[in-house]
PDB file of C-alpha atoms in Angstrom:
ATOM      1  CA  MET A   1      25.158 -12.407  -2.744  1.00 55.00           C
ATOM      2  CA  HIS A   2      22.083 -10.352  -3.514  1.00 84.00           C
ATOM      3  CA  LEU A   3      19.458 -10.484  -0.805  1.00 93.00           C
ATOM      4  CA  PRO A   4      15.925 -11.033  -2.131  1.00 95.00           C
ATOM      5  CA  LEU A   5      13.140  -8.488  -2.150  1.00 96.00           C
ATOM      6  CA  LEU A   6      10.174  -9.255   0.120  1.00 98.00           C
ATOM      7  CA  VAL A   7       6.721  -8.414  -1.222  1.00 98.00           C
ATOM      8  CA  VAL A   8       3.804  -8.876   1.161  1.00 98.00           C
ATOM      9  CA  THR A   9       0.146  -8.850   0.181  1.00 98.00           C
ATOM     10  CA  ALA A  10      -3.072  -9.205   2.130  1.00 97.00           C
ATOM     11  CA  VAL A  11      -4.641 -12.179   0.345  1.00 98.00           C
ATOM     12  CA  PRO A  12      -3.455 -15.069  -1.857  1.00 98.00           C
ATOM     13  CA  ALA A  13      -5.083 -13.652  -5.001  1.00 97.00           C
ATOM     14  CA  GLU A  14      -2.877 -10.562  -4.734  1.00 98.00           C
ATOM     15  CA  ALA A  15       0.182 -12.728  -4.082  1.00 98.00           C
ATOM     16  CA  ASP A  16      -0.613 -14.790  -7.196  1.00 98.00           C
ATOM     17  CA  ALA A  17      -0.852 -11.613  -9.267  1.00 98.00           C
ATOM     18  CA  VAL A  18       2.532 -10.426  -8.002  1.00 98.00           C
ATOM     19  CA  ARG A  19       4.131 -13.840  -8.620  1.00 97.00           C
ATOM     20  CA  ALA A  20       2.773 -13.828 -12.174  1.00 97.00           C
ATOM     21  CA  GLY A  21       5.015 -10.884 -12.958  1.00 96.00           C
ATOM     22  CA  ALA A  22       7.849 -10.975 -10.411  1.00 95.00           C
ATOM     23  CA  ASP A  23      11.265 -12.596 -10.839  1.00 93.00           C
ATOM     24  CA  PRO A  24      10.976 -15.819  -8.767  1.00 94.00           C
ATOM     25  CA  ASP A  25      14.727 -16.025  -8.285  1.00 93.00           C
ATOM     26  CA  HIS A  26      14.952 -12.688  -6.523  1.00 95.00           C
ATOM     27  CA  VAL A  27      11.507 -11.807  -5.185  1.00 96.00           C
ATOM     28  CA  VAL A  28       9.804 -13.565  -2.253  1.00 97.00           C
ATOM     29  CA  VAL A  29       6.024 -13.060  -2.194  1.00 98.00           C
ATOM     30  CA  ALA A  30       3.814 -13.879   0.803  1.00 98.00           C
ATOM     31  CA  PRO A  31       0.204 -13.134   1.787  1.00 98.00           C
ATOM     32  CA  VAL A  32       0.103 -12.082   5.429  1.00 97.00           C
ATOM     33  CA  GLY A  33      -3.549 -11.263   6.128  1.00 96.00           C
ATOM     34  CA  VAL A  34      -6.003  -8.405   5.906  1.00 97.00           C
ATOM     35  CA  GLY A  35      -5.652  -5.240   7.967  1.00 96.00           C
ATOM     36  CA  PRO A  36      -2.721  -3.385   9.539  1.00 96.00           C
ATOM     37  CA  ALA A  37      -2.359  -5.677  12.568  1.00 96.00           C
ATOM     38  CA  ALA A  38      -2.185  -8.901  10.542  1.00 97.00           C
ATOM     39  CA  ALA A  39       0.094  -7.218   8.025  1.00 97.00           C
ATOM     40  CA  ALA A  40       2.494  -6.003  10.707  1.00 97.00           C
ATOM     41  CA  ALA A  41       2.575  -9.351  12.517  1.00 97.00           C
ATOM     42  CA  GLY A  42       3.021 -11.358   9.326  1.00 97.00           C
ATOM     43  CA  THR A  43       5.733  -9.093   7.996  1.00 98.00           C
ATOM     44  CA  ALA A  44       7.594  -9.136  11.312  1.00 97.00           C
ATOM     45  CA  ARG A  45       7.504 -12.944  11.321  1.00 96.00           C
ATOM     46  CA  LEU A  46       8.963 -13.117   7.826  1.00 97.00           C
ATOM     47  CA  LEU A  47      11.683 -10.613   8.648  1.00 96.00           C
ATOM     48  CA  ALA A  48      12.604 -12.560  11.791  1.00 94.00           C
ATOM     49  CA  THR A  49      13.188 -15.742   9.798  1.00 92.00           C
ATOM     50  CA  GLY A  50      14.857 -14.379   6.665  1.00 90.00           C
ATOM     51  CA  ARG A  51      17.087 -11.621   5.304  1.00 94.00           C
ATOM     52  CA  TYR A  52      15.800  -9.208   2.683  1.00 96.00           C
ATOM     53  CA  ARG A  53      17.065  -6.091   0.931  1.00 95.00           C
ATOM     54  CA  ALA A  54      13.731  -4.231   1.049  1.00 96.00           C
ATOM     55  CA  VAL A  55      10.029  -4.689   1.804  1.00 98.00           C
ATOM     56  CA  ILE A  56       7.111  -3.749  -0.425  1.00 98.00           C
ATOM     57  CA  SER A  57       3.450  -3.788   0.557  1.00 98.00           C
ATOM     58  CA  ALA A  58       1.529  -4.626  -2.628  1.00 98.00           C
ATOM     59  CA  GLY A  59      -2.051  -5.249  -3.657  1.00 98.00           C
ATOM     60  CA  ILE A  60      -5.220  -3.691  -4.979  1.00 97.00           C
ATOM     61  CA  ALA A  61      -6.818  -0.576  -3.538  1.00 97.00           C
ATOM     62  CA  GLY A  62      -9.528   2.027  -3.825  1.00 97.00           C
ATOM     63  CA  GLY A  63      -8.584   5.183  -5.698  1.00 96.00           C
ATOM     64  CA  PHE A  64      -9.708   8.684  -4.774  1.00 97.00           C
ATOM     65  CA  PRO A  65     -11.801  10.037  -7.676  1.00 95.00           C
ATOM     66  CA  GLY A  66      -9.977  12.693  -9.626  1.00 95.00           C
ATOM     67  CA  ARG A  67      -6.629  11.513  -8.272  1.00 97.00           C
ATOM     68  CA  ALA A  68      -6.234   7.808  -9.182  1.00 97.00           C
ATOM     69  CA  PRO A  69      -8.699   6.257 -11.652  1.00 95.00           C
ATOM     70  CA  VAL A  70      -9.693   2.612 -11.779  1.00 95.00           C
ATOM     71  CA  GLY A  71      -6.929   0.656 -13.509  1.00 95.00           C
ATOM     72  CA  ALA A  72      -4.149   2.999 -12.389  1.00 97.00           C
ATOM     73  CA  THR A  73      -0.963   1.947 -10.638  1.00 98.00           C
ATOM     74  CA  VAL A  74      -0.053   3.893  -7.508  1.00 98.00           C
ATOM     75  CA  LEU A  75       3.183   4.294  -5.567  1.00 98.00           C
ATOM     76  CA  ALA A  76       3.009   5.718  -2.046  1.00 98.00           C
ATOM     77  CA  THR A  77       5.146   8.615  -0.989  1.00 98.00           C
ATOM     78  CA  ARG A  78       3.792   8.016   2.514  1.00 97.00           C
ATOM     79  CA  SER A  79       1.725   5.273   4.128  1.00 98.00           C
ATOM     80  CA  ILE A  80      -0.664   6.885   6.589  1.00 96.00           C
ATOM     81  CA  ALA A  81      -2.707   5.267   9.373  1.00 95.00           C
ATOM     82  CA  GLY A  82      -5.859   7.180   8.540  1.00 91.00           C
ATOM     83  CA  ASP A  83      -8.025   5.999  11.444  1.00 88.00           C
ATOM     84  CA  LEU A  84      -5.389   5.835  14.210  1.00 85.00           C
ATOM     85  CA  GLY A  85      -6.405   8.515  16.679  1.00 84.00           C
ATOM     86  CA  ALA A  86      -9.461   9.765  18.542  1.00 89.00           C
ATOM     87  CA  GLU A  87     -12.819  11.319  17.811  1.00 85.00           C
ATOM     88  CA  THR A  88     -13.567  14.663  19.462  1.00 86.00           C
ATOM     89  CA  PRO A  89     -16.530  17.054  19.319  1.00 89.00           C
ATOM     90  CA  ASP A  90     -14.446  19.129  16.912  1.00 82.00           C
ATOM     91  CA  GLY A  91     -13.487  16.245  14.653  1.00 82.00           C
ATOM     92  CA  PHE A  92     -10.872  13.525  14.333  1.00 84.00           C
ATOM     93  CA  LEU A  93      -7.437  13.911  15.932  1.00 80.00           C
ATOM     94  CA  THR A  94      -4.561  11.810  14.654  1.00 82.00           C
ATOM     95  CA  VAL A  95      -2.306   9.948  17.045  1.00 83.00           C
ATOM     96  CA  ASP A  96       0.354  12.537  16.199  1.00 85.00           C
ATOM     97  CA  GLU A  97      -1.909  15.372  17.296  1.00 82.00           C
ATOM     98  CA  LEU A  98      -2.657  13.484  20.500  1.00 84.00           C
ATOM     99  CA  GLY A  99       1.066  13.189  21.185  1.00 82.00           C
ATOM    100  CA  PHE A 100       1.007   9.376  21.327  1.00 89.00           C
ATOM    101  CA  GLY A 101       3.132   8.463  18.318  1.00 84.00           C
ATOM    102  CA  GLU A 102       3.299   8.772  14.558  1.00 87.00           C
ATOM    103  CA  SER A 103       0.694   7.854  11.984  1.00 90.00           C
ATOM    104  CA  VAL A 104       2.867   8.438   8.911  1.00 94.00           C
ATOM    105  CA  VAL A 105       5.731   6.373   7.482  1.00 95.00           C
ATOM    106  CA  ASN A 106       7.649   7.744   4.512  1.00 96.00           C
ATOM    107  CA  ALA A 107       8.599   5.457   1.667  1.00 97.00           C
ATOM    108  CA  ASP A 108      12.323   5.016   1.207  1.00 97.00           C
ATOM    109  CA  PRO A 109      13.183   7.857  -1.203  1.00 97.00           C
ATOM    110  CA  THR A 110      15.766   5.900  -3.206  1.00 96.00           C
ATOM    111  CA  LEU A 111      13.476   2.896  -3.599  1.00 96.00           C
ATOM    112  CA  LEU A 112      10.515   5.118  -4.477  1.00 97.00           C
ATOM    113  CA  GLN A 113      12.512   6.943  -7.137  1.00 96.00           C
ATOM    114  CA  ALA A 114      13.684   3.657  -8.649  1.00 96.00           C
ATOM    115  CA  LEU A 115      10.144   2.271  -8.732  1.00 97.00           C
ATOM    116  CA  THR A 116       8.813   5.484 -10.260  1.00 97.00           C
ATOM    117  CA  THR A 117      11.419   5.239 -13.011  1.00 96.00           C
ATOM    118  CA  GLU A 118      10.754   1.560 -13.693  1.00 96.00           C
ATOM    119  CA  ILE A 119       6.947   1.756 -13.637  1.00 95.00           C
ATOM    120  CA  PRO A 120       6.030   4.421 -16.197  1.00 91.00           C
ATOM    121  CA  GLY A 121       2.745   6.174 -15.610  1.00 94.00           C
ATOM    122  CA  ALA A 122       2.488   5.249 -11.947  1.00 97.00           C
ATOM    123  CA  ILE A 123       0.693   7.869  -9.871  1.00 98.00           C
ATOM    124  CA  VAL A 124       2.722   8.969  -6.853  1.00 98.00           C
ATOM    125  CA  GLY A 125       1.010  10.188  -3.695  1.00 98.00           C
ATOM    126  CA  ASP A 126      -0.040   9.221  -0.195  1.00 98.00           C
ATOM    127  CA  VAL A 127      -1.837   5.944   0.479  1.00 98.00           C
ATOM    128  CA  VAL A 128      -4.144   5.885   3.503  1.00 97.00           C
ATOM    129  CA  THR A 129      -4.284   2.686   5.566  1.00 97.00           C
ATOM    130  CA  LEU A 130      -7.698   1.993   7.110  1.00 95.00           C
ATOM    131  CA  SER A 131      -9.047  -0.852   9.230  1.00 93.00           C
ATOM    132  CA  THR A 132     -12.500  -0.159   7.779  1.00 91.00           C
ATOM    133  CA  VAL A 133     -12.516   0.816   4.125  1.00 89.00           C
ATOM    134  CA  THR A 134     -14.785   3.566   2.881  1.00 92.00           C
ATOM    135  CA  GLY A 135     -18.375   2.785   1.949  1.00 91.00           C
ATOM    136  CA  THR A 136     -20.113   6.166   1.966  1.00 92.00           C
ATOM    137  CA  GLN A 137     -19.659   9.440   0.154  1.00 93.00           C
ATOM    138  CA  THR A 138     -19.513  11.283   3.484  1.00 92.00           C
ATOM    139  CA  THR A 139     -16.456   9.323   4.579  1.00 91.00           C
ATOM    140  CA  ALA A 140     -14.873   9.598   1.139  1.00 93.00           C
ATOM    141  CA  ASP A 141     -15.245  13.381   1.223  1.00 93.00           C
ATOM    142  CA  ARG A 142     -13.847  13.592   4.749  1.00 90.00           C
ATOM    143  CA  LEU A 143     -10.788  11.520   3.866  1.00 92.00           C
ATOM    144  CA  ALA A 144     -10.159  13.446   0.669  1.00 94.00           C
ATOM    145  CA  LYS A 145     -10.243  16.697   2.628  1.00 92.00           C
ATOM    146  CA  SER A 146      -8.148  15.394   5.527  1.00 91.00           C
ATOM    147  CA  TYR A 147      -5.515  13.874   3.228  1.00 94.00           C
ATOM    148  CA  PRO A 148      -5.260  16.138   0.185  1.00 95.00           C
ATOM    149  CA  GLN A 149      -2.225  14.272  -1.180  1.00 97.00           C
ATOM    150  CA  ALA A 150      -3.844  10.838  -0.812  1.00 97.00           C
ATOM    151  CA  VAL A 151      -4.406   8.973  -4.056  1.00 98.00           C
ATOM    152  CA  ALA A 152      -5.618   5.637  -2.664  1.00 98.00           C
ATOM    153  CA  GLU A 153      -6.836   3.783   0.406  1.00 97.00           C
ATOM    154  CA  ALA A 154      -5.921   0.245   1.428  1.00 97.00           C
ATOM    155  CA  MET A 155      -5.684  -1.803   4.617  1.00 97.00           C
ATOM    156  CA  GLU A 156      -2.080  -2.942   5.144  1.00 97.00           C
ATOM    157  CA  GLY A 157       0.603  -0.452   4.091  1.00 97.00           C
ATOM    158  CA  TYR A 158       1.147   1.303   7.411  1.00 97.00           C
ATOM    159  CA  GLY A 159       1.374  -2.022   9.265  1.00 97.00           C
ATOM    160  CA  VAL A 160       3.965  -3.355   6.837  1.00 98.00           C
ATOM    161  CA  ALA A 161       5.909  -0.104   7.013  1.00 97.00           C
ATOM    162  CA  VAL A 162       6.105  -0.229  10.804  1.00 96.00           C
ATOM    163  CA  ALA A 163       7.241  -3.862  10.739  1.00 97.00           C
ATOM    164  CA  ALA A 164       9.927  -3.085   8.142  1.00 96.00           C
ATOM    165  CA  ALA A 165      11.796  -1.372  10.987  1.00 88.00           C
ATOM    166  CA  GLY A 166      14.534   0.391   9.090  1.00 87.00           C
ATOM    167  CA  LEU A 167      14.638  -1.676   5.912  1.00 95.00           C
ATOM    168  CA  PRO A 168      13.818   0.233   2.722  1.00 96.00           C
ATOM    169  CA  PHE A 169      10.023   0.228   2.372  1.00 97.00           C
ATOM    170  CA  ALA A 170       7.572   1.081  -0.378  1.00 98.00           C
ATOM    171  CA  GLU A 171       3.878   0.553  -1.105  1.00 98.00           C
ATOM    172  CA  LEU A 172       2.553  -0.432  -4.540  1.00 98.00           C
ATOM    173  CA  ARG A 173      -1.156  -0.502  -5.332  1.00 98.00           C
ATOM    174  CA  THR A 174      -3.342  -0.926  -8.382  1.00 98.00           C
ATOM    175  CA  ILE A 175      -6.808   0.578  -8.386  1.00 97.00           C
ATOM    176  CA  SER A 176      -9.829  -1.725  -8.597  1.00 96.00           C
ATOM    177  CA  ASN A 177     -12.566   0.683  -7.507  1.00 94.00           C
ATOM    178  CA  PRO A 178     -13.203   4.303  -6.547  1.00 94.00           C
ATOM    179  CA  VAL A 179     -13.220   5.344  -2.894  1.00 95.00           C
ATOM    180  CA  GLY A 180     -16.817   5.973  -1.880  1.00 92.00           C
ATOM    181  CA  PRO A 181     -20.140   4.127  -1.886  1.00 90.00           C
ATOM    182  CA  ARG A 182     -19.545   0.417  -2.388  1.00 83.00           C
ATOM    183  CA  ASP A 183     -20.714  -0.768  -5.792  1.00 81.00           C
ATOM    184  CA  ARG A 184     -19.293  -4.238  -6.371  1.00 80.00           C
ATOM    185  CA  ALA A 185     -20.650  -4.288  -9.914  1.00 77.00           C
ATOM    186  CA  ALA A 186     -18.342  -1.388 -10.765  1.00 79.00           C
ATOM    187  CA  TRP A 187     -15.190  -3.018  -9.381  1.00 85.00           C
ATOM    188  CA  ARG A 188     -12.558  -4.052 -11.900  1.00 93.00           C
ATOM    189  CA  LEU A 189     -10.638  -6.765 -10.058  1.00 92.00           C
ATOM    190  CA  LYS A 190      -9.404  -8.554 -13.182  1.00 94.00           C
ATOM    191  CA  GLU A 191      -7.925  -5.358 -14.553  1.00 95.00           C
ATOM    192  CA  ALA A 192      -6.373  -4.430 -11.202  1.00 96.00           C
ATOM    193  CA  PHE A 193      -4.747  -7.849 -10.823  1.00 97.00           C
ATOM    194  CA  ALA A 194      -3.402  -7.634 -14.382  1.00 97.00           C
ATOM    195  CA  ALA A 195      -1.932  -4.205 -13.641  1.00 97.00           C
ATOM    196  CA  LEU A 196      -0.368  -5.600 -10.465  1.00 97.00           C
ATOM    197  CA  SER A 197       1.331  -8.368 -12.460  1.00 97.00           C
ATOM    198  CA  THR A 198       2.626  -5.857 -14.990  1.00 97.00           C
ATOM    199  CA  ALA A 199       4.045  -3.569 -12.289  1.00 97.00           C
ATOM    200  CA  SER A 200       5.548  -6.515 -10.403  1.00 96.00           C
ATOM    201  CA  ALA A 201       7.641  -7.441 -13.441  1.00 95.00           C
ATOM    202  CA  ARG A 202       9.672  -4.282 -12.770  1.00 94.00           C
ATOM    203  CA  LEU A 203      10.251  -4.753  -9.051  1.00 94.00           C
ATOM    204  CA  TRP A 204      13.592  -6.533  -9.133  1.00 91.00           C
ATOM    205  CA  THR A 205      14.919  -4.229 -11.845  1.00 90.00           C
ATOM    206  CA  ALA A 206      14.135  -1.304  -9.548  1.00 86.00           C
ATOM    207  CA  CYS A 207      15.462  -2.933  -6.383  1.00 82.00           C
ATOM    208  CA  GLY A 208      18.278  -5.117  -7.663  1.00 73.00           C
TER     209      GLY A 208
END
């Protein structure tokens, strides 16, 4: 018997977009809440009450200009807790640098390779998980410098990755807006949701 794939999103609109493309016989889709804490708790609850072959954190995201344009599909090589750490007079220290844990979870390499093959044109790079998404150019520049391999920012991937606890994990995002000053008029939610549905149609082929 093939175990199903679990895909978790933050909000119902993202879950609907995934369901519009995903194979309903083999892919379970559930919205678990916004932010890394809600994502981790919701994913852990689902994993405690069901058996799955892999876990994917999916949804829309902000793309770093010059790395992931609006409308692009992104696959994470690593999901990074970008604001887990401490401020100091000399700048931000990650939880790793403080010696208190790890702020980076690698995507499962086999799953990532399969997804990359099945989703042509997907941009592969780090995805930064933030509790507060970027709204200023100053923060955008700081993040881009701190995470030179980051292609997108979102709010759940690291939490889902931690909750996956040994199961193959990946993060899939489609870009609705650039990272930086918030300009809702420039967001392309419809296009990002459509891209998410298109990418989701390939999930079971990659994971099955």
